[in-house]
mmCIF file of N, CA and C in Angstrom:
data_model
loop_
_atom_site.group_PDB
_atom_site.id
_atom_site.type_symbol
_atom_site.label_atom_id
_atom_site.label_comp_id
_atom_site.label_asym_id
_atom_site.label_seq_id
_atom_site.Cartn_x
_atom_site.Cartn_y
_atom_site.Cartn_z
ATOM 1 N N MET A 1 64.852 127.457 91.523
ATOM 2 C CA MET A 1 63.903 126.658 91.359
ATOM 3 C C MET A 1 64.598 125.769 89.997
ATOM 4 N N LYS A 2 65.115 125.226 89.588
ATOM 5 C CA LYS A 2 65.818 124.342 88.141
ATOM 6 C C LYS A 2 65.123 124.948 86.963
ATOM 7 N N ASP A 3 65.780 125.384 86.150
ATOM 8 C CA ASP A 3 65.556 125.222 84.555
ATOM 9 C C ASP A 3 65.707 124.402 83.788
ATOM 10 N N ASN A 4 64.278 123.719 83.319
ATOM 11 C CA ASN A 4 63.837 122.316 83.097
ATOM 12 C C ASN A 4 63.466 122.809 81.440
ATOM 13 N N THR A 5 64.215 124.035 80.620
ATOM 14 C CA THR A 5 64.242 123.730 79.308
ATOM 15 C C THR A 5 65.781 123.400 78.943
ATOM 16 N N THR A 6 66.819 122.793 79.634
ATOM 17 C CA THR A 6 67.927 122.520 78.944
ATOM 18 C C THR A 6 67.792 121.034 79.704
ATOM 19 N N TYR A 7 68.901 120.369 78.635
ATOM 20 C CA TYR A 7 69.236 119.220 79.233
ATOM 21 C C TYR A 7 70.743 118.791 80.090
ATOM 22 N N LYS A 8 71.036 118.316 80.407
ATOM 23 C CA LYS A 8 72.473 117.931 81.415
ATOM 24 C C LYS A 8 73.455 116.834 80.428
ATOM 25 N N LEU A 9 74.241 117.234 80.301
ATOM 26 C CA LEU A 9 75.156 115.738 79.337
ATOM 27 C C LEU A 9 75.298 115.350 80.500
ATOM 28 N N LEU A 10 75.855 114.205 80.456
ATOM 29 C CA LEU A 10 76.265 113.007 81.551
ATOM 30 C C LEU A 10 77.048 113.668 81.996
ATOM 31 N N GLY A 11 77.757 113.609 83.551
ATOM 32 C CA GLY A 11 78.579 113.652 83.621
ATOM 33 C C GLY A 11 79.826 115.139 83.489
ATOM 34 N N VAL A 12 79.039 116.260 83.576
ATOM 35 C CA VAL A 12 79.890 117.389 83.007
ATOM 36 C C VAL A 12 81.048 117.592 83.631
ATOM 37 N N PHE A 13 81.156 117.382 84.838
ATOM 38 C CA PHE A 13 81.897 117.184 86.243
ATOM 39 C C PHE A 13 83.079 116.470 85.557
ATOM 40 N N TRP A 14 83.105 115.573 84.534
ATOM 41 C CA TRP A 14 84.269 114.890 84.488
ATOM 42 C C TRP A 14 85.361 115.529 83.476
ATOM 43 N N ASP A 15 84.305 116.635 82.590
ATOM 44 C CA ASP A 15 84.700 117.169 81.474
ATOM 45 C C ASP A 15 86.534 117.668 81.969
ATOM 46 N N GLY A 16 87.165 117.232 80.741
ATOM 47 C CA GLY A 16 88.577 117.319 81.402
ATOM 48 C C GLY A 16 89.824 116.623 81.737
ATOM 49 N N LYS A 17 89.086 116.070 82.236
ATOM 50 C CA LYS A 17 89.939 114.735 83.494
ATOM 51 C C LYS A 17 90.199 114.188 82.694
ATOM 52 N N PRO A 18 91.308 113.147 83.791
ATOM 53 C CA PRO A 18 92.209 112.271 83.069
ATOM 54 C C PRO A 18 91.847 110.955 83.533
ATOM 55 N N GLU A 19 91.445 109.842 82.038
ATOM 56 C CA GLU A 19 90.874 108.509 82.386
ATOM 57 C C GLU A 19 92.039 107.466 83.122
ATOM 58 N N TYR A 20 90.769 106.995 83.401
ATOM 59 C CA TYR A 20 91.849 105.673 83.848
ATOM 60 C C TYR A 20 92.431 104.694 83.254
ATOM 61 N N GLN A 21 93.999 103.774 82.878
ATOM 62 C CA GLN A 21 94.602 103.437 81.836
ATOM 63 C C GLN A 21 94.164 101.982 81.989
ATOM 64 N N GLY A 22 94.037 101.487 82.730
ATOM 65 C CA GLY A 22 93.881 100.426 83.343
ATOM 66 C C GLY A 22 92.548 99.295 83.369
ATOM 67 N N GLU A 23 92.252 98.227 83.422
ATOM 68 C CA GLU A 23 91.108 97.995 83.259
ATOM 69 C C GLU A 23 90.086 97.917 84.333
ATOM 70 N N ILE A 24 89.070 98.286 83.940
ATOM 71 C CA ILE A 24 88.447 98.701 85.054
ATOM 72 C C ILE A 24 87.657 97.417 85.726
ATOM 73 N N GLU A 25 87.656 97.558 86.895
ATOM 74 C CA GLU A 25 87.392 96.732 87.679
ATOM 75 C C GLU A 25 86.313 96.787 88.312
ATOM 76 N N TYR A 26 85.102 96.179 87.798
ATOM 77 C CA TYR A 26 83.823 96.379 88.145
ATOM 78 C C TYR A 26 83.414 95.084 89.112
ATOM 79 N N CYS A 27 82.273 96.003 90.262
ATOM 80 C CA CYS A 27 82.360 95.050 91.591
ATOM 81 C C CYS A 27 81.657 93.365 90.997
ATOM 82 N N PRO A 28 82.349 92.502 91.712
ATOM 83 C CA PRO A 28 82.157 91.155 91.191
ATOM 84 C C PRO A 28 81.324 90.522 91.958
ATOM 85 N N ARG A 29 80.658 90.971 93.127
ATOM 86 C CA ARG A 29 79.496 90.185 93.381
ATOM 87 C C ARG A 29 78.238 91.427 93.910
ATOM 88 N N ASP A 30 77.103 90.872 94.492
ATOM 89 C CA ASP A 30 75.836 90.693 94.665
ATOM 90 C C ASP A 30 76.273 91.507 96.478
ATOM 91 N N ASP A 31 76.388 91.004 97.016
ATOM 92 C CA ASP A 31 76.489 90.782 98.331
ATOM 93 C C ASP A 31 77.146 92.078 99.163
ATOM 94 N N ILE A 32 78.392 92.996 97.935
ATOM 95 C CA ILE A 32 79.324 93.809 98.783
ATOM 96 C C ILE A 32 78.245 94.752 98.876
ATOM 97 N N LEU A 33 78.407 95.475 99.903
ATOM 98 C CA LEU A 33 77.391 96.582 100.554
ATOM 99 C C LEU A 33 78.380 97.956 99.567
ATOM 100 N N ASP A 34 77.390 98.911 100.256
ATOM 101 C CA ASP A 34 76.903 100.134 99.486
ATOM 102 C C ASP A 34 78.023 100.979 100.333
ATOM 103 N N TYR A 35 78.865 101.865 100.027
ATOM 104 C CA TYR A 35 79.731 102.241 100.536
ATOM 105 C C TYR A 35 79.690 103.219 101.634
ATOM 106 N N ARG A 36 78.293 103.566 101.665
ATOM 107 C CA ARG A 36 77.636 103.984 102.867
ATOM 108 C C ARG A 36 77.487 103.681 103.946
ATOM 109 N N TYR A 37 77.562 102.168 103.883
ATOM 110 C CA TYR A 37 77.504 100.962 105.018
ATOM 111 C C TYR A 37 78.793 101.316 105.728
ATOM 112 N N LYS A 38 78.563 101.671 107.397
ATOM 113 C CA LYS A 38 80.158 101.439 107.922
ATOM 114 C C LYS A 38 80.792 100.065 108.344
ATOM 115 N N ARG A 39 81.902 100.106 108.847
ATOM 116 C CA ARG A 39 82.176 98.850 108.719
ATOM 117 C C ARG A 39 81.179 97.715 110.064
ATOM 118 N N GLU A 40 81.016 96.035 109.727
ATOM 119 C CA GLU A 40 80.104 96.092 110.636
ATOM 120 C C GLU A 40 81.108 94.270 111.018
ATOM 121 N N LEU A 41 80.630 93.559 111.703
ATOM 122 C CA LEU A 41 80.995 92.501 112.598
ATOM 123 C C LEU A 41 81.475 91.082 110.446
ATOM 124 N N PHE A 42 80.815 91.384 109.876
ATOM 125 C CA PHE A 42 80.674 90.286 108.706
ATOM 126 C C PHE A 42 81.481 90.510 107.905
ATOM 127 N N ASP A 43 82.123 92.070 107.892
ATOM 128 C CA ASP A 43 83.331 92.959 106.950
ATOM 129 C C ASP A 43 84.136 91.811 107.142
ATOM 130 N N ASN A 44 85.105 91.042 108.427
ATOM 131 C CA ASN A 44 86.159 90.330 108.746
ATOM 132 C C ASN A 44 87.075 91.536 108.211
ATOM 133 N N ASN A 45 88.211 90.868 107.977
ATOM 134 C CA ASN A 45 89.352 91.674 107.470
ATOM 135 C C ASN A 45 89.038 92.159 106.146
ATOM 136 N N ASP A 46 88.329 91.878 105.464
ATOM 137 C CA ASP A 46 87.968 92.184 104.182
ATOM 138 C C ASP A 46 86.843 93.260 104.265
ATOM 139 N N PHE A 47 87.582 94.835 104.407
ATOM 140 C CA PHE A 47 86.348 95.465 104.101
ATOM 141 C C PHE A 47 86.127 96.344 102.851
ATOM 142 N N PHE A 48 85.095 95.456 101.871
ATOM 143 C CA PHE A 48 85.092 96.030 100.899
ATOM 144 C C PHE A 48 83.857 96.630 100.205
ATOM 145 N N ARG A 49 83.612 97.829 99.820
ATOM 146 C CA ARG A 49 82.454 98.598 99.621
ATOM 147 C C ARG A 49 82.057 98.602 97.519
ATOM 148 N N LYS A 50 81.349 99.290 97.667
ATOM 149 C CA LYS A 50 80.613 99.442 96.512
ATOM 150 C C LYS A 50 80.224 100.914 96.405
ATOM 151 N N VAL A 51 80.358 101.569 94.808
ATOM 152 C CA VAL A 51 79.723 103.013 94.371
ATOM 153 C C VAL A 51 79.129 102.457 93.462
ATOM 154 N N ASP A 52 77.990 102.907 92.949
ATOM 155 C CA ASP A 52 77.438 102.807 91.515
ATOM 156 C C ASP A 52 78.052 103.869 90.808
ATOM 157 N N LEU A 53 78.289 103.236 89.328
ATOM 158 C CA LEU A 53 78.647 104.040 88.550
ATOM 159 C C LEU A 53 77.865 105.269 88.197
ATOM 160 N N SER A 54 76.474 105.037 87.883
ATOM 161 C CA SER A 54 75.802 106.046 87.486
ATOM 162 C C SER A 54 75.748 107.225 88.801
ATOM 163 N N GLU A 55 76.191 106.696 89.778
ATOM 164 C CA GLU A 55 76.425 108.247 91.385
ATOM 165 C C GLU A 55 77.631 109.125 90.872
ATOM 166 N N LEU A 56 78.865 108.047 90.457
ATOM 167 C CA LEU A 56 80.402 108.862 90.453
ATOM 168 C C LEU A 56 79.394 109.811 88.627
ATOM 169 N N LEU A 57 79.359 109.121 87.885
ATOM 170 C CA LEU A 57 78.727 110.058 86.875
ATOM 171 C C LEU A 57 77.919 111.089 86.778
ATOM 172 N N ASN A 58 77.011 111.336 87.895
ATOM 173 C CA ASN A 58 76.541 112.041 88.363
ATOM 174 C C ASN A 58 77.067 113.566 89.582
ATOM 175 N N VAL A 59 77.925 112.854 89.689
ATOM 176 C CA VAL A 59 78.726 113.934 91.014
ATOM 177 C C VAL A 59 79.266 115.008 89.699
ATOM 178 N N GLU A 60 78.542 116.601 90.378
ATOM 179 C CA GLU A 60 78.558 117.597 89.994
ATOM 180 C C GLU A 60 79.839 118.715 90.448
ATOM 181 N N ASN A 61 80.348 118.054 91.391
ATOM 182 C CA ASN A 61 81.541 119.109 91.780
ATOM 183 C C ASN A 61 82.237 117.946 92.959
ATOM 184 N N GLY A 62 83.265 118.671 93.339
ATOM 185 C CA GLY A 62 83.996 118.297 93.730
ATOM 186 C C GLY A 62 84.218 117.969 95.224
ATOM 187 N N GLU A 63 82.967 118.379 96.277
ATOM 188 C CA GLU A 63 82.555 118.032 97.336
ATOM 189 C C GLU A 63 82.040 117.013 97.381
ATOM 190 N N ILE A 64 81.134 116.643 96.465
ATOM 191 C CA ILE A 64 80.371 115.455 96.533
ATOM 192 C C ILE A 64 81.625 114.329 96.670
ATOM 193 N N LEU A 65 82.387 114.215 95.365
ATOM 194 C CA LEU A 65 83.274 113.186 95.447
ATOM 195 C C LEU A 65 83.769 113.697 97.111
ATOM 196 N N ALA A 66 84.422 114.185 97.253
ATOM 197 C CA ALA A 66 84.922 114.819 98.861
ATOM 198 C C ALA A 66 84.088 113.667 99.680
ATOM 199 N N LYS A 67 82.813 114.145 99.791
ATOM 200 C CA LYS A 67 82.091 113.533 100.528
ATOM 201 C C LYS A 67 81.814 111.637 100.259
ATOM 202 N N ILE A 68 82.518 111.425 99.306
ATOM 203 C CA ILE A 68 82.557 109.619 98.889
ATOM 204 C C ILE A 68 84.387 109.328 99.734
ATOM 205 N N LYS A 69 84.970 110.181 98.984
ATOM 206 C CA LYS A 69 85.945 109.398 99.810
ATOM 207 C C LYS A 69 86.262 109.721 101.260
ATOM 208 N N ALA A 70 85.360 110.443 102.172
ATOM 209 C CA ALA A 70 85.297 110.392 103.743
ATOM 210 C C ALA A 70 84.876 109.223 103.675
ATOM 211 N N GLN A 71 83.830 108.658 102.848
ATOM 212 C CA GLN A 71 83.047 107.450 103.482
ATOM 213 C C GLN A 71 83.786 106.442 103.333
ATOM 214 N N THR A 72 84.576 105.814 102.293
ATOM 215 C CA THR A 72 85.300 104.643 101.497
ATOM 216 C C THR A 72 87.103 104.965 102.528
ATOM 217 N N GLN A 73 87.137 105.935 102.716
ATOM 218 C CA GLN A 73 89.146 105.755 103.699
ATOM 219 C C GLN A 73 89.178 104.640 103.942
ATOM 220 N N ASN A 74 88.730 104.043 104.758
ATOM 221 C CA ASN A 74 89.115 103.043 105.668
ATOM 222 C C ASN A 74 89.087 101.736 104.895
ATOM 223 N N CYS A 75 88.371 101.646 103.807
ATOM 224 C CA CYS A 75 87.904 100.691 103.298
ATOM 225 C C CYS A 75 89.433 100.054 102.246
ATOM 226 N N ASN A 76 88.872 98.613 102.647
ATOM 227 C CA ASN A 76 90.314 98.016 102.095
ATOM 228 C C ASN A 76 90.548 97.929 99.831
ATOM 229 N N LYS A 77 89.009 97.752 99.849
ATOM 230 C CA LYS A 77 88.890 97.901 97.936
ATOM 231 C C LYS A 77 87.785 98.662 98.089
ATOM 232 N N VAL A 78 87.331 99.542 96.936
ATOM 233 C CA VAL A 78 86.176 100.035 96.430
ATOM 234 C C VAL A 78 85.969 99.601 95.120
ATOM 235 N N PHE A 79 84.994 99.389 95.172
ATOM 236 C CA PHE A 79 84.479 98.547 93.450
ATOM 237 C C PHE A 79 83.564 99.576 93.143
ATOM 238 N N VAL A 80 82.954 99.562 91.721
ATOM 239 C CA VAL A 80 82.469 100.194 91.103
ATOM 240 C C VAL A 80 81.676 99.353 90.427
ATOM 241 N N LYS A 81 80.493 99.881 90.435
ATOM 242 C CA LYS A 81 78.727 98.938 90.142
ATOM 243 C C LYS A 81 78.427 99.137 88.944
ATOM 244 N N LYS A 82 78.098 98.377 87.701
ATOM 245 C CA LYS A 82 78.298 98.873 86.497
ATOM 246 C C LYS A 82 76.914 99.062 86.401
ATOM 247 N N ASP A 83 75.857 99.838 86.646
ATOM 248 C CA ASP A 83 74.579 100.227 87.135
ATOM 249 C C ASP A 83 73.816 101.231 85.722
ATOM 250 N N VAL A 84 74.788 101.401 84.695
ATOM 251 C CA VAL A 84 74.129 101.769 83.437
ATOM 252 C C VAL A 84 74.890 101.094 82.328
ATOM 253 N N VAL A 85 73.545 101.076 81.703
ATOM 254 C CA VAL A 85 73.704 99.936 80.465
ATOM 255 C C VAL A 85 72.864 100.912 79.356
ATOM 256 N N LEU A 86 73.434 100.974 77.984
ATOM 257 C CA LEU A 86 72.774 101.625 76.946
ATOM 258 C C LEU A 86 72.117 100.723 76.347
ATOM 259 N N ARG A 87 71.009 101.221 75.768
ATOM 260 C CA ARG A 87 69.985 100.169 75.191
ATOM 261 C C ARG A 87 70.448 100.196 73.369
ATOM 262 N N SER A 88 70.970 101.088 73.131
ATOM 263 C CA SER A 88 71.069 101.362 72.024
ATOM 264 C C SER A 88 72.510 100.538 71.501
ATOM 265 N N GLY A 89 72.710 100.574 70.511
ATOM 266 C CA GLY A 89 74.051 100.244 69.724
ATOM 267 C C GLY A 89 74.679 100.621 69.452
ATOM 268 N N ASN A 90 74.842 102.423 69.397
ATOM 269 C CA ASN A 90 75.177 103.180 68.919
ATOM 270 C C ASN A 90 76.520 103.590 69.428
ATOM 271 N N PRO A 91 77.612 103.342 68.597
ATOM 272 C CA PRO A 91 78.881 103.233 69.161
ATOM 273 C C PRO A 91 79.539 104.245 69.433
ATOM 274 N N VAL A 92 79.145 105.936 69.242
ATOM 275 C CA VAL A 92 79.798 107.063 69.854
ATOM 276 C C VAL A 92 79.433 106.602 71.151
ATOM 277 N N LEU A 93 77.801 106.820 71.798
ATOM 278 C CA LEU A 93 77.397 106.795 72.813
ATOM 279 C C LEU A 93 78.543 105.707 73.720
ATOM 280 N N GLU A 94 78.280 104.708 73.092
ATOM 281 C CA GLU A 94 79.363 103.277 73.730
ATOM 282 C C GLU A 94 80.666 104.068 74.434
ATOM 283 N N ARG A 95 81.621 104.416 73.389
ATOM 284 C CA ARG A 95 82.566 105.172 73.360
ATOM 285 C C ARG A 95 82.325 106.381 74.691
ATOM 286 N N PHE A 96 81.516 107.335 74.556
ATOM 287 C CA PHE A 96 80.991 108.154 75.189
ATOM 288 C C PHE A 96 81.062 107.803 76.719
ATOM 289 N N LEU A 97 80.332 106.631 77.028
ATOM 290 C CA LEU A 97 80.108 105.909 78.363
ATOM 291 C C LEU A 97 81.407 105.242 78.634
ATOM 292 N N GLU A 98 82.287 104.883 77.917
ATOM 293 C CA GLU A 98 83.322 103.987 77.744
ATOM 294 C C GLU A 98 84.415 105.078 78.642
ATOM 295 N N LYS A 99 84.194 106.569 78.420
ATOM 296 C CA LYS A 99 85.192 107.011 78.644
ATOM 297 C C LYS A 99 84.680 108.288 79.750
ATOM 298 N N ARG A 100 83.335 108.272 80.168
ATOM 299 C CA ARG A 100 83.040 109.104 81.295
ATOM 300 C C ARG A 100 83.517 107.760 82.490
ATOM 301 N N SER A 101 83.324 106.651 81.799
ATOM 302 C CA SER A 101 83.455 105.685 83.393
ATOM 303 C C SER A 101 84.946 105.462 83.797
ATOM 304 N N ARG A 102 85.881 105.403 82.556
ATOM 305 C CA ARG A 102 87.239 105.337 82.589
ATOM 306 C C ARG A 102 87.100 106.853 83.909
ATOM 307 N N GLN A 103 86.896 108.018 83.570
ATOM 308 C CA GLN A 103 87.270 109.412 84.150
ATOM 309 C C GLN A 103 87.045 109.270 85.582
ATOM 310 N N ALA A 104 85.360 108.386 85.872
ATOM 311 C CA ALA A 104 84.881 108.434 87.258
ATOM 312 C C ALA A 104 86.001 107.965 88.265
ATOM 313 N N VAL A 105 86.314 106.860 87.601
ATOM 314 C CA VAL A 105 86.865 105.406 88.061
ATOM 315 C C VAL A 105 88.729 105.913 88.659
ATOM 316 N N GLN A 106 88.874 106.963 87.502
ATOM 317 C CA GLN A 106 90.233 107.814 88.031
ATOM 318 C C GLN A 106 90.284 108.494 89.252
ATOM 319 N N GLY A 107 89.101 109.241 89.033
ATOM 320 C CA GLY A 107 88.929 110.574 89.853
ATOM 321 C C GLY A 107 88.509 109.946 91.305
ATOM 322 N N LEU A 108 87.888 108.730 90.774
ATOM 323 C CA LEU A 108 87.710 107.617 93.194
ATOM 324 C C LEU A 108 88.516 107.154 93.518
ATOM 325 N N MET A 109 89.922 106.969 92.326
ATOM 326 C CA MET A 109 90.997 106.526 92.396
ATOM 327 C C MET A 109 91.982 107.640 92.822
ATOM 328 N N ASP A 110 91.837 108.924 92.574
ATOM 329 C CA ASP A 110 92.790 109.890 92.978
ATOM 330 C C ASP A 110 92.639 110.205 94.453
ATOM 331 N N GLU A 111 91.163 110.032 94.760
ATOM 332 C CA GLU A 111 90.204 110.345 95.965
ATOM 333 C C GLU A 111 90.779 109.170 96.965
ATOM 334 N N GLN A 112 91.249 108.729 96.253
ATOM 335 C CA GLN A 112 91.513 107.838 97.293
ATOM 336 C C GLN A 112 92.801 107.051 97.599
ATOM 337 N N THR A 113 93.835 108.080 97.221
ATOM 338 C CA THR A 113 95.217 107.985 97.795
ATOM 339 C C THR A 113 95.590 109.570 98.762
#
């Protein structure tokens, strides 16, 4: 049974992990399929998939990241869909989310190579 008396800080798995240094290329179109979809007829030569940022931030261990890697290993490109938006204008929270996003993207890229 889970202990509901504490909270979990967003993306604890990513603590201390390196950050992606380039510009994050978020998913450019809504019609790109989720990474769980296998290759299909309409993919043609462009086998693109997307991973939700919220899913990457919720990764709790390397096993989960390895499963994402296994499902994206044959993709030509994996985009990150920015589905996390802060409602407050708090600059500390915005920097925290940016840092976690960069760590998650770097982790995904490390898993792709």
